């Protein structure tokens, strides 16, 4: 689940059964669910006893307020009323190269500051004039250049999707239009969405505001927004503008949505439509108009927001079980184009040596039939990246577009792929050559080995030559030098994609030394045979005086057995500078279970499983 739990348990009740019927499940299936849950004591009614929880949180529903989150992390909730001030602070920190302030601290400070006036970014010297398709307009800090109703997370909810359509209908009726610089799109997670939007007469209203259907499934949320118009991108670059995206997705990590868009905000589908109409983030939609109608009168968000009655009527009159049954009846049949694709026969995949999308990965190259009897220590490791806090899996393995003049771009060019066909890292995750070149290639990555830079650059040590992280890693691998990554708190937060661990492994990273880990990424590192080490409490790279230019030794990990290894939770690490100065400290091993010990000593879960199959 998106909030970081291994699982979520929700009691089944009559409302659950109503949803099952509405979404096209048969009466037999509904009866089976109801009967099973009641037999297990998991069906909740108003007479059910209160469960005995280990911890209870109370929420006053009256305290719930409209909110957005951003500009760099999903957990940074911003009350809608503070959105303008939040963006003002974002511009100040981003243009100064500073780190974002925690959202909770921001809100407290804003409330203390009261009504301090904020700048009008449209009047700033950095504002850029743009000519596009016969129109002339100004881009400035805060301009919304992408507005996307996207992600299965929100588009599975008819209430919020119909709310977006109702808001669009009222906007169209008032004569509002979406500004020319806003790239709009509608990408629901299900074909049923367009069915009930059509039934409610709302799809055409969304289309009139530019929210045309572009497909079903992951688009903007995974970095597949496509390019911006070149004049817009050029203005952003030339003016060093902090422009924005607004989307109903669940991910907004740096450079994930679009490499030119530095501030990204998550919100409900109707708010996406509202900010698209406003065309800017530096507006307080709780008090300021989002535009003017055809008579020049100001239009406020409260004028367009659908009432509870309107929404209930719309859901009741447009969402039907047959829409779900009809849509999914042929879901596994595919359309004509899908069925026309050539499908090779045989029990094994027929690898195409010239493919730039799917290649045979090297995970088993040189693998012995049996696991090593001893896990060797790490000797003379060099630091590929010295990183700060909240480094996400998107920083480690970006999913979006492939930037020009990067190792991945050069690889594709060398293989005859035109720039228009580069596509994205996400679409090429079946090609390890692209993905390992994309590891630590996020254009917003800040490697402290190269102060003042952004992107996948590092120093090749011991000489100190600045180069790409990929090229430095290949040089270390050629010289049989292990690589190391040093980071701060919450290393690996985000989507926890497997490629953040796979790419690190392929670059020759033997270990990561961080203050703390996101739990799934830590597990993924172990699963790829990369050792997760953790600074002891109160220690980090700064407190220990580590520059990242040292050579690092990590002591042997003892015999390859779970019992012996579980007794060695702390290892000695020695950092030796090029001048011969030694710093010795301890780091905790974050291999947490006996099964993870097995994975690690085998060099990763893939090798472990293959050896188990071979033994069987």
Coordinates of C-alpha atoms in Angstrom, one line a residue, residues 110-610:
X110 CA 3.2 30.3 8.2
X111 CA 0.6 30.6 10.9
X112 CA 3.0 32.6 13.1
X113 CA 3.9 34.9 10.2
X114 CA 0.2 35.8 9.6
X115 CA -0.6 37.7 6.4
X116 CA 2.8 38.6 5.1
X117 CA 2.4 39.8 1.5
X118 CA 3.8 37.5 -1.2
X119 CA 5.4 38.5 -4.5
X120 CA 3.6 38.5 -7.8
X121 CA 5.7 36.2 -9.8
X122 CA 4.1 37.3 -13.1
X123 CA 5.8 40.7 -12.5
X124 CA 9.2 39.3 -11.8
X125 CA 12.2 39.9 -14.1
X126 CA 12.4 36.1 -14.6
X127 CA 9.1 36.1 -16.4
X128 CA 9.5 34.8 -20.0
X129 CA 7.4 35.6 -23.1
X130 CA 6.4 32.6 -25.2
X131 CA 5.0 32.4 -28.7
X132 CA 3.1 29.2 -29.4
X133 CA 0.7 28.3 -32.2
X134 CA -0.1 31.9 -32.8
X135 CA -0.6 32.8 -29.2
X136 CA 1.6 34.9 -26.9
X137 CA 1.7 34.5 -23.2
X138 CA 4.0 34.8 -20.2
X139 CA 5.5 32.0 -18.1
X140 CA 6.8 32.7 -14.6
X141 CA 7.6 30.9 -11.4
X142 CA 4.5 29.0 -10.5
X143 CA 3.0 28.5 -13.9
X144 CA 1.2 25.2 -14.2
X145 CA 2.5 23.5 -17.3
X146 CA 1.2 20.0 -16.7
X147 CA -2.3 19.2 -15.4
X148 CA -3.1 15.5 -15.4
X149 CA -6.1 13.4 -14.1
X150 CA -4.1 10.2 -13.8
X151 CA -3.3 7.2 -11.6
X152 CA -5.4 4.2 -10.7
X153 CA -5.2 5.3 -7.1
X154 CA -7.7 8.1 -7.5
X155 CA -9.4 7.3 -10.8
X156 CA -10.9 4.1 -9.3
X157 CA -13.2 6.4 -7.2
X158 CA -16.3 7.4 -9.1
X159 CA -17.0 10.2 -6.6
X160 CA -13.9 12.2 -7.3
X161 CA -13.9 11.5 -11.1
X162 CA -17.5 12.7 -11.4
X163 CA -16.7 15.7 -9.1
X164 CA -14.0 16.7 -11.6
X165 CA -16.6 16.4 -14.4
X166 CA -19.2 18.5 -12.5
X167 CA -16.6 21.2 -11.8
X168 CA -15.6 21.2 -15.5
X169 CA -19.3 21.5 -16.5
X170 CA -19.8 24.6 -14.3
X171 CA -16.5 26.1 -15.6
X172 CA -17.6 25.6 -19.2
X173 CA -21.0 27.2 -18.4
X174 CA -19.2 30.3 -17.1
X175 CA -17.0 30.5 -20.2
X176 CA -13.7 29.6 -18.5
X177 CA -10.9 28.2 -20.6
X178 CA -7.6 26.5 -19.8
X179 CA -4.6 28.7 -20.6
X180 CA -2.5 27.7 -23.6
X181 CA 0.6 26.8 -21.5
X182 CA -1.1 24.0 -19.6
X183 CA -0.7 20.5 -21.0
X184 CA -3.8 18.6 -19.9
X185 CA -4.6 14.9 -20.0
X186 CA -7.1 12.3 -18.8
X187 CA -5.7 8.9 -18.1
X188 CA -8.0 6.8 -15.9
X189 CA -7.0 3.4 -14.5
X190 CA -10.1 1.8 -15.9
X191 CA -12.2 1.9 -19.1
X192 CA -15.3 2.0 -16.8
X193 CA -14.4 5.6 -15.9
X194 CA -15.1 6.9 -19.4
X195 CA -18.3 4.9 -19.5
X196 CA -19.8 6.6 -16.5
X197 CA -18.4 10.0 -17.5
X198 CA -20.2 9.7 -20.8
X199 CA -23.4 8.5 -19.1
X200 CA -23.3 11.5 -16.9
X201 CA -22.7 13.9 -19.8
X202 CA -19.5 15.1 -18.3
X203 CA -16.8 13.7 -20.6
X204 CA -17.4 16.4 -23.2
X205 CA -17.1 19.1 -20.5
X206 CA -13.7 17.8 -19.5
X207 CA -12.7 17.6 -23.2
X208 CA -13.7 21.3 -23.7
X209 CA -11.1 22.2 -21.0
X210 CA -8.5 20.1 -22.7
X211 CA -8.8 16.9 -20.6
X212 CA -8.9 14.5 -23.5
X213 CA -8.5 10.8 -23.0
X214 CA -4.9 9.8 -23.7
X215 CA -5.1 6.2 -22.5
X216 CA -5.7 3.9 -19.5
X217 CA -3.1 3.2 -16.8
X218 CA 0.1 4.8 -15.8
X219 CA 1.0 8.0 -17.6
X220 CA 2.1 11.3 -15.9
X221 CA 2.4 9.7 -12.4
X222 CA 5.2 7.4 -13.8
X223 CA 6.9 10.1 -15.9
X224 CA 5.0 9.4 -19.1
X225 CA 3.6 12.9 -19.6
X226 CA 5.5 13.3 -22.9
X227 CA 7.4 16.4 -23.9
X228 CA 6.3 19.9 -23.4
X229 CA 6.1 22.2 -26.4
X230 CA 9.7 23.3 -27.3
X231 CA 9.1 27.0 -26.9
X232 CA 7.8 26.3 -23.3
X233 CA 10.8 24.1 -22.4
X234 CA 13.1 26.7 -23.9
X235 CA 11.5 29.5 -21.8
X236 CA 11.8 27.4 -18.6
X237 CA 15.5 26.8 -19.3
X238 CA 16.3 30.3 -20.3
X239 CA 14.5 31.9 -17.3
X240 CA 15.5 29.2 -14.8
X241 CA 11.8 29.0 -14.0
X242 CA 10.3 26.9 -11.2
X243 CA 7.2 25.7 -13.0
X244 CA 4.7 23.2 -11.7
X245 CA 2.7 20.1 -12.5
X246 CA -0.6 19.2 -10.8
X247 CA -1.8 15.6 -10.9
X248 CA -4.1 13.2 -9.2
X249 CA -1.4 10.6 -8.9
X250 CA 0.5 9.3 -5.9
X251 CA 4.1 10.1 -6.8
X252 CA 5.8 13.5 -7.2
X253 CA 9.5 12.8 -6.5
X254 CA 12.1 15.1 -8.0
X255 CA 12.3 14.9 -11.8
X256 CA 9.8 12.0 -11.9
X257 CA 6.9 13.9 -13.6
X258 CA 9.1 15.9 -16.1
X259 CA 12.7 16.9 -15.9
X260 CA 12.0 20.5 -16.6
X261 CA 9.2 20.7 -14.0
X262 CA 10.7 21.3 -10.5
X263 CA 7.6 21.6 -8.4
X264 CA 5.0 18.9 -8.5
X265 CA 1.8 18.7 -6.5
X266 CA -0.6 15.8 -5.8
X267 CA -4.3 16.6 -5.4
X268 CA -7.8 15.3 -6.1
X269 CA -9.1 15.2 -9.7
X270 CA -11.4 18.2 -9.3
X271 CA -8.6 20.3 -7.8
X272 CA -6.5 19.3 -10.9
X273 CA -9.1 20.9 -13.1
X274 CA -9.3 24.0 -10.8
X275 CA -5.5 24.6 -10.9
X276 CA -5.5 24.0 -14.6
X277 CA -8.0 26.7 -15.1
X278 CA -6.0 29.1 -12.9
X279 CA -2.8 28.2 -14.7
X280 CA -0.7 28.9 -11.7
X281 CA 0.2 27.6 -8.3
X282 CA 0.9 31.0 -6.6
X283 CA -2.9 31.5 -6.0
X284 CA -4.9 31.0 -2.9
X285 CA -7.9 29.1 -4.2
X286 CA -9.7 29.4 -0.9
X287 CA -9.9 33.2 -1.2
X288 CA -8.7 34.3 -4.7
X289 CA -10.5 33.8 -8.0
X290 CA -9.2 31.2 -10.4
X291 CA -10.3 33.2 -13.4
X292 CA -12.9 35.4 -14.9
X293 CA -16.1 34.4 -16.7
X294 CA -17.2 35.7 -20.1
X295 CA -18.7 38.8 -18.5
X296 CA -15.4 39.6 -16.7
X297 CA -16.7 38.6 -13.3
X298 CA -14.4 36.7 -11.0
X299 CA -15.0 33.0 -10.5
X300 CA -14.0 31.4 -7.3
X301 CA -13.5 27.7 -6.5
X302 CA -16.5 27.8 -4.2
X303 CA -18.6 28.8 -7.3
X304 CA -17.6 25.7 -9.2
X305 CA -17.3 23.0 -6.5
X306 CA -20.1 20.5 -6.7
X307 CA -22.5 20.1 -3.8
X308 CA -22.9 16.8 -2.0
X309 CA -26.4 16.5 -3.5
X310 CA -25.2 17.0 -7.0
X311 CA -22.5 14.5 -6.6
X312 CA -24.8 11.8 -5.1
X313 CA -27.3 12.3 -7.9
X314 CA -24.5 12.0 -10.5
X315 CA -23.1 8.8 -9.0
X316 CA -26.6 7.3 -8.6
X317 CA -27.6 8.2 -12.2
X318 CA -24.5 7.2 -14.1
X319 CA -22.6 4.4 -12.4
X320 CA -24.1 1.0 -13.1
X321 CA -23.0 -2.6 -12.5
X322 CA -23.4 -3.5 -16.2
X323 CA -20.7 -1.0 -17.1
X324 CA -18.2 -3.0 -15.1
X325 CA -19.5 -6.4 -16.4
X326 CA -19.5 -5.2 -20.0
X327 CA -16.0 -3.7 -19.8
X328 CA -14.3 -6.6 -18.1
X329 CA -16.1 -9.4 -19.9
X330 CA -13.6 -9.3 -22.7
X331 CA -10.7 -7.9 -20.7
X332 CA -8.4 -10.9 -21.3
X333 CA -9.3 -11.2 -25.0
X334 CA -7.4 -8.1 -26.2
X335 CA -8.2 -5.9 -29.1
X336 CA -7.2 -6.3 -32.8
X337 CA -3.8 -4.7 -32.4
X338 CA -2.9 -6.8 -29.4
X339 CA -4.0 -10.0 -31.1
X340 CA -2.1 -9.1 -34.3
X341 CA 1.2 -9.0 -32.4
X342 CA 3.6 -11.8 -33.4
X343 CA 4.0 -14.2 -30.5
X344 CA 7.0 -16.7 -30.8
X345 CA 6.4 -20.2 -29.7
X346 CA 8.5 -22.4 -27.4
X347 CA 9.2 -22.9 -23.7
X348 CA 12.0 -20.3 -23.5
X349 CA 12.1 -16.7 -24.4
X350 CA 13.7 -16.0 -27.8
X351 CA 16.2 -13.2 -27.0
X352 CA 16.8 -10.7 -29.8
X353 CA 20.4 -9.6 -29.7
X354 CA 19.6 -6.3 -31.4
X355 CA 16.7 -5.3 -29.1
X356 CA 17.1 -2.1 -27.2
X357 CA 14.1 -2.9 -25.0
X358 CA 14.6 -6.4 -23.8
X359 CA 18.0 -8.0 -23.3
X360 CA 19.3 -11.1 -21.5
X361 CA 20.4 -9.8 -18.0
X362 CA 23.8 -10.8 -16.6
X363 CA 22.7 -11.8 -13.1
X364 CA 23.8 -15.4 -13.5
X365 CA 27.0 -14.8 -15.5
X366 CA 29.9 -16.7 -13.9
X367 CA 27.7 -18.1 -11.1
X368 CA 29.0 -21.3 -9.4
X369 CA 26.6 -24.1 -8.7
X370 CA 27.2 -23.8 -4.9
X371 CA 27.2 -20.7 -2.7
X372 CA 30.6 -19.5 -1.4
X373 CA 31.5 -20.9 2.0
X374 CA 32.6 -17.5 3.2
X375 CA 31.4 -14.0 2.4
X376 CA 34.5 -11.9 1.8
X377 CA 34.9 -8.5 3.3
X378 CA 35.1 -5.3 1.3
X379 CA 38.5 -3.9 0.6
X380 CA 39.5 -0.6 -0.8
X381 CA 36.0 0.4 -1.8
X382 CA 35.5 3.8 -3.4
X383 CA 32.5 6.1 -2.9
X384 CA 30.3 6.5 -6.0
X385 CA 27.9 9.0 -4.3
X386 CA 27.9 10.9 -1.0
X387 CA 24.2 11.7 -0.5
X388 CA 22.0 13.6 1.9
X389 CA 18.6 12.7 3.5
X390 CA 15.4 11.5 1.7
X391 CA 17.2 10.1 -1.3
X392 CA 14.4 8.3 -3.1
X393 CA 14.3 5.3 -5.4
X394 CA 13.5 7.9 -8.2
X395 CA 16.9 9.5 -7.4
X396 CA 18.6 6.1 -7.6
X397 CA 16.7 4.8 -10.6
X398 CA 14.6 7.4 -12.4
X399 CA 11.5 6.2 -14.3
X400 CA 10.8 9.2 -16.5
X401 CA 12.4 10.6 -19.7
X402 CA 16.0 10.0 -20.7
X403 CA 18.0 13.2 -20.7
X404 CA 20.3 14.1 -23.6
X405 CA 24.1 13.7 -23.2
X406 CA 23.7 11.1 -20.5
X407 CA 25.2 7.5 -20.6
X408 CA 21.8 6.0 -21.4
X409 CA 21.2 8.5 -24.2
X410 CA 24.6 7.8 -25.7
X411 CA 24.0 4.1 -25.5
X412 CA 20.7 4.5 -27.5
X413 CA 22.3 6.8 -30.0
X414 CA 25.1 4.3 -30.6
X415 CA 22.4 1.7 -31.2
X416 CA 20.7 3.8 -33.9
X417 CA 17.7 4.9 -31.8
X418 CA 16.5 8.4 -32.8
X419 CA 15.9 10.8 -29.9
X420 CA 12.1 10.9 -30.5
X421 CA 12.2 7.1 -29.8
X422 CA 14.2 7.1 -26.6
X423 CA 11.0 6.8 -24.6
X424 CA 11.6 6.5 -20.9
X425 CA 13.6 4.5 -18.3
X426 CA 10.3 2.9 -17.2
X427 CA 9.6 1.6 -20.7
X428 CA 13.2 0.2 -21.1
X429 CA 13.4 -1.6 -17.7
X430 CA 13.9 -4.8 -19.6
X431 CA 17.2 -3.6 -20.9
X432 CA 19.9 -3.7 -18.2
X433 CA 22.3 -1.7 -20.4
X434 CA 20.0 1.3 -20.3
X435 CA 18.9 0.8 -16.7
X436 CA 22.4 0.5 -15.2
X437 CA 23.4 3.7 -17.2
X438 CA 20.4 5.3 -15.7
X439 CA 21.2 4.4 -12.1
X440 CA 21.9 7.5 -10.1
X441 CA 21.2 9.5 -13.3
X442 CA 18.3 11.6 -11.9
X443 CA 18.8 15.2 -13.1
X444 CA 18.1 16.4 -9.5
X445 CA 20.5 14.1 -7.7
X446 CA 22.9 16.1 -5.6
X447 CA 26.2 14.2 -5.0
X448 CA 28.2 15.9 -2.3
X449 CA 31.4 14.7 -3.9
X450 CA 30.7 17.3 -6.6
X451 CA 29.3 20.4 -4.7
X452 CA 27.1 22.7 -6.7
X453 CA 26.2 20.1 -9.3
X454 CA 22.9 18.2 -10.1
X455 CA 22.6 15.0 -11.9
X456 CA 24.6 11.7 -12.2
X457 CA 28.1 13.1 -11.8
X458 CA 30.8 12.0 -9.4
X459 CA 34.6 12.1 -8.9
X460 CA 36.7 9.2 -10.1
X461 CA 39.0 8.5 -7.2
X462 CA 41.8 8.7 -6.1
X463 CA 42.5 11.2 -8.9
X464 CA 39.4 13.4 -8.5
X465 CA 38.4 13.6 -12.2
X466 CA 34.7 14.6 -12.5
X467 CA 32.8 12.1 -14.6
X468 CA 29.5 10.3 -14.8
X469 CA 28.6 7.9 -12.1
X470 CA 28.2 5.1 -14.7
X471 CA 31.7 5.8 -16.2
X472 CA 33.3 5.9 -12.8
X473 CA 31.6 2.6 -11.8
X474 CA 32.8 0.9 -14.9
X475 CA 36.4 2.1 -14.3
X476 CA 36.2 0.8 -10.7
X477 CA 34.8 -2.5 -12.0
X478 CA 37.6 -2.8 -14.6
X479 CA 40.2 -2.2 -11.8
X480 CA 38.4 -4.7 -9.5
X481 CA 37.6 -2.0 -7.0
X482 CA 34.3 -2.3 -5.1
X483 CA 31.9 0.6 -5.0
X484 CA 30.1 2.1 -2.0
X485 CA 27.3 4.6 -1.5
X486 CA 27.0 6.8 1.6
X487 CA 23.7 8.5 2.5
X488 CA 21.7 10.1 5.2
X489 CA 18.2 9.3 6.6
X490 CA 15.4 7.5 4.8
X491 CA 17.6 6.2 2.0
X492 CA 15.4 4.5 -0.7
X493 CA 12.1 6.1 0.1
X494 CA 9.6 6.1 -2.7
X495 CA 8.2 3.5 -5.0
X496 CA 10.7 0.9 -3.9
X497 CA 11.2 -0.3 -7.5
X498 CA 13.4 -3.3 -8.0
X499 CA 15.7 -1.4 -10.4
X500 CA 17.0 0.8 -7.6
X501 CA 18.6 -2.3 -6.2
X502 CA 19.4 -4.0 -9.5
X503 CA 21.1 -1.0 -10.9
X504 CA 23.2 -0.5 -7.8
X505 CA 24.3 -4.2 -8.0
X506 CA 25.2 -3.9 -11.7
X507 CA 27.3 -0.8 -11.0
X508 CA 29.4 -2.8 -8.6
X509 CA 28.0 -1.3 -5.4
X510 CA 28.9 -3.8 -2.7
X511 CA 27.5 -1.9 0.2
X512 CA 25.4 1.1 1.2
X513 CA 26.1 3.0 4.4
X514 CA 23.2 5.1 5.5
X515 CA 21.7 6.6 8.6
X516 CA 18.4 4.8 8.0
X517 CA 16.5 3.0 5.2
X518 CA 13.1 2.8 3.7
X519 CA 12.2 -0.8 4.7
X520 CA 11.4 -2.2 1.2
X521 CA 14.5 -0.8 -0.4
X522 CA 16.6 -2.2 2.4
X523 CA 15.1 -5.6 1.7
X524 CA 15.6 -5.2 -2.1
X525 CA 19.3 -4.4 -1.5
X526 CA 19.7 -7.6 0.4
X527 CA 17.8 -9.4 -2.3
X528 CA 20.4 -8.3 -4.8
X529 CA 23.4 -9.1 -2.6
X530 CA 24.2 -5.5 -1.7
X531 CA 25.1 -5.1 2.0
X532 CA 23.0 -2.5 3.8
X533 CA 25.0 -0.9 6.7
X534 CA 23.7 1.6 9.1
X535 CA 25.6 4.3 11.1
X536 CA 25.2 3.8 14.8
X537 CA 22.7 6.2 16.5
X538 CA 23.9 9.8 16.6
X539 CA 26.6 9.2 13.9
X540 CA 26.7 10.1 10.3
X541 CA 29.2 11.0 7.6
X542 CA 29.4 14.6 8.9
X543 CA 29.9 13.7 12.5
X544 CA 32.6 11.2 11.7
X545 CA 34.4 13.6 9.4
X546 CA 34.0 11.5 6.3
X547 CA 34.6 13.3 3.0
X548 CA 33.7 10.4 0.6
X549 CA 37.2 10.6 -0.9
X550 CA 38.6 7.8 1.4
X551 CA 39.1 4.1 0.6
X552 CA 36.8 2.0 2.7
X553 CA 37.4 -1.5 4.2
X554 CA 34.6 -3.5 5.8
X555 CA 35.6 -6.5 7.8
X556 CA 34.7 -10.1 6.7
X557 CA 31.2 -11.2 7.4
X558 CA 32.2 -14.5 9.0
X559 CA 31.0 -17.9 7.8
X560 CA 28.1 -18.1 5.5
X561 CA 25.6 -19.4 8.0
X562 CA 22.6 -17.7 9.6
X563 CA 23.6 -18.6 13.1
X564 CA 27.1 -17.2 12.9
X565 CA 26.0 -14.1 11.0
X566 CA 23.2 -13.2 13.4
X567 CA 25.7 -12.9 16.1
X568 CA 27.6 -10.3 14.1
X569 CA 25.3 -7.3 14.0
X570 CA 28.0 -4.7 14.0
X571 CA 31.0 -4.6 11.7
X572 CA 34.2 -2.6 11.8
X573 CA 34.6 0.0 9.0
X574 CA 37.9 1.7 8.3
X575 CA 38.1 4.8 6.0
X576 CA 41.6 5.6 4.9
X577 CA 42.4 9.0 3.2
X578 CA 44.8 9.2 0.3
X579 CA 47.3 10.6 2.7
X580 CA 47.1 7.5 4.9
X581 CA 44.9 8.9 7.7
X582 CA 42.6 6.2 9.1
X583 CA 39.2 6.7 10.7
X584 CA 37.7 3.6 12.3
X585 CA 34.1 3.2 13.3
X586 CA 31.3 0.7 13.6
X587 CA 28.3 0.2 11.5
X588 CA 25.2 -2.0 12.1
X589 CA 24.4 -4.7 9.6
X590 CA 20.8 -4.4 8.4
X591 CA 20.3 -8.0 7.3
X592 CA 17.3 -8.6 9.6
X593 CA 16.1 -12.2 9.1
X594 CA 17.6 -15.7 8.6
X595 CA 16.1 -15.8 5.1
X596 CA 17.8 -12.6 4.2
X597 CA 21.1 -14.1 5.4
X598 CA 20.5 -16.9 2.9
X599 CA 19.8 -14.5 0.1
X600 CA 22.9 -12.4 0.9
X601 CA 25.4 -15.1 1.2
X602 CA 24.2 -16.5 -2.2
X603 CA 24.8 -13.1 -3.8
X604 CA 21.1 -12.3 -4.0
X605 CA 17.7 -13.9 -4.1
X606 CA 18.0 -14.7 -7.8
X607 CA 21.1 -16.9 -7.3
X608 CA 19.6 -18.4 -4.2
X609 CA 16.4 -19.5 -6.1
X610 CA 18.4 -20.9 -9.1

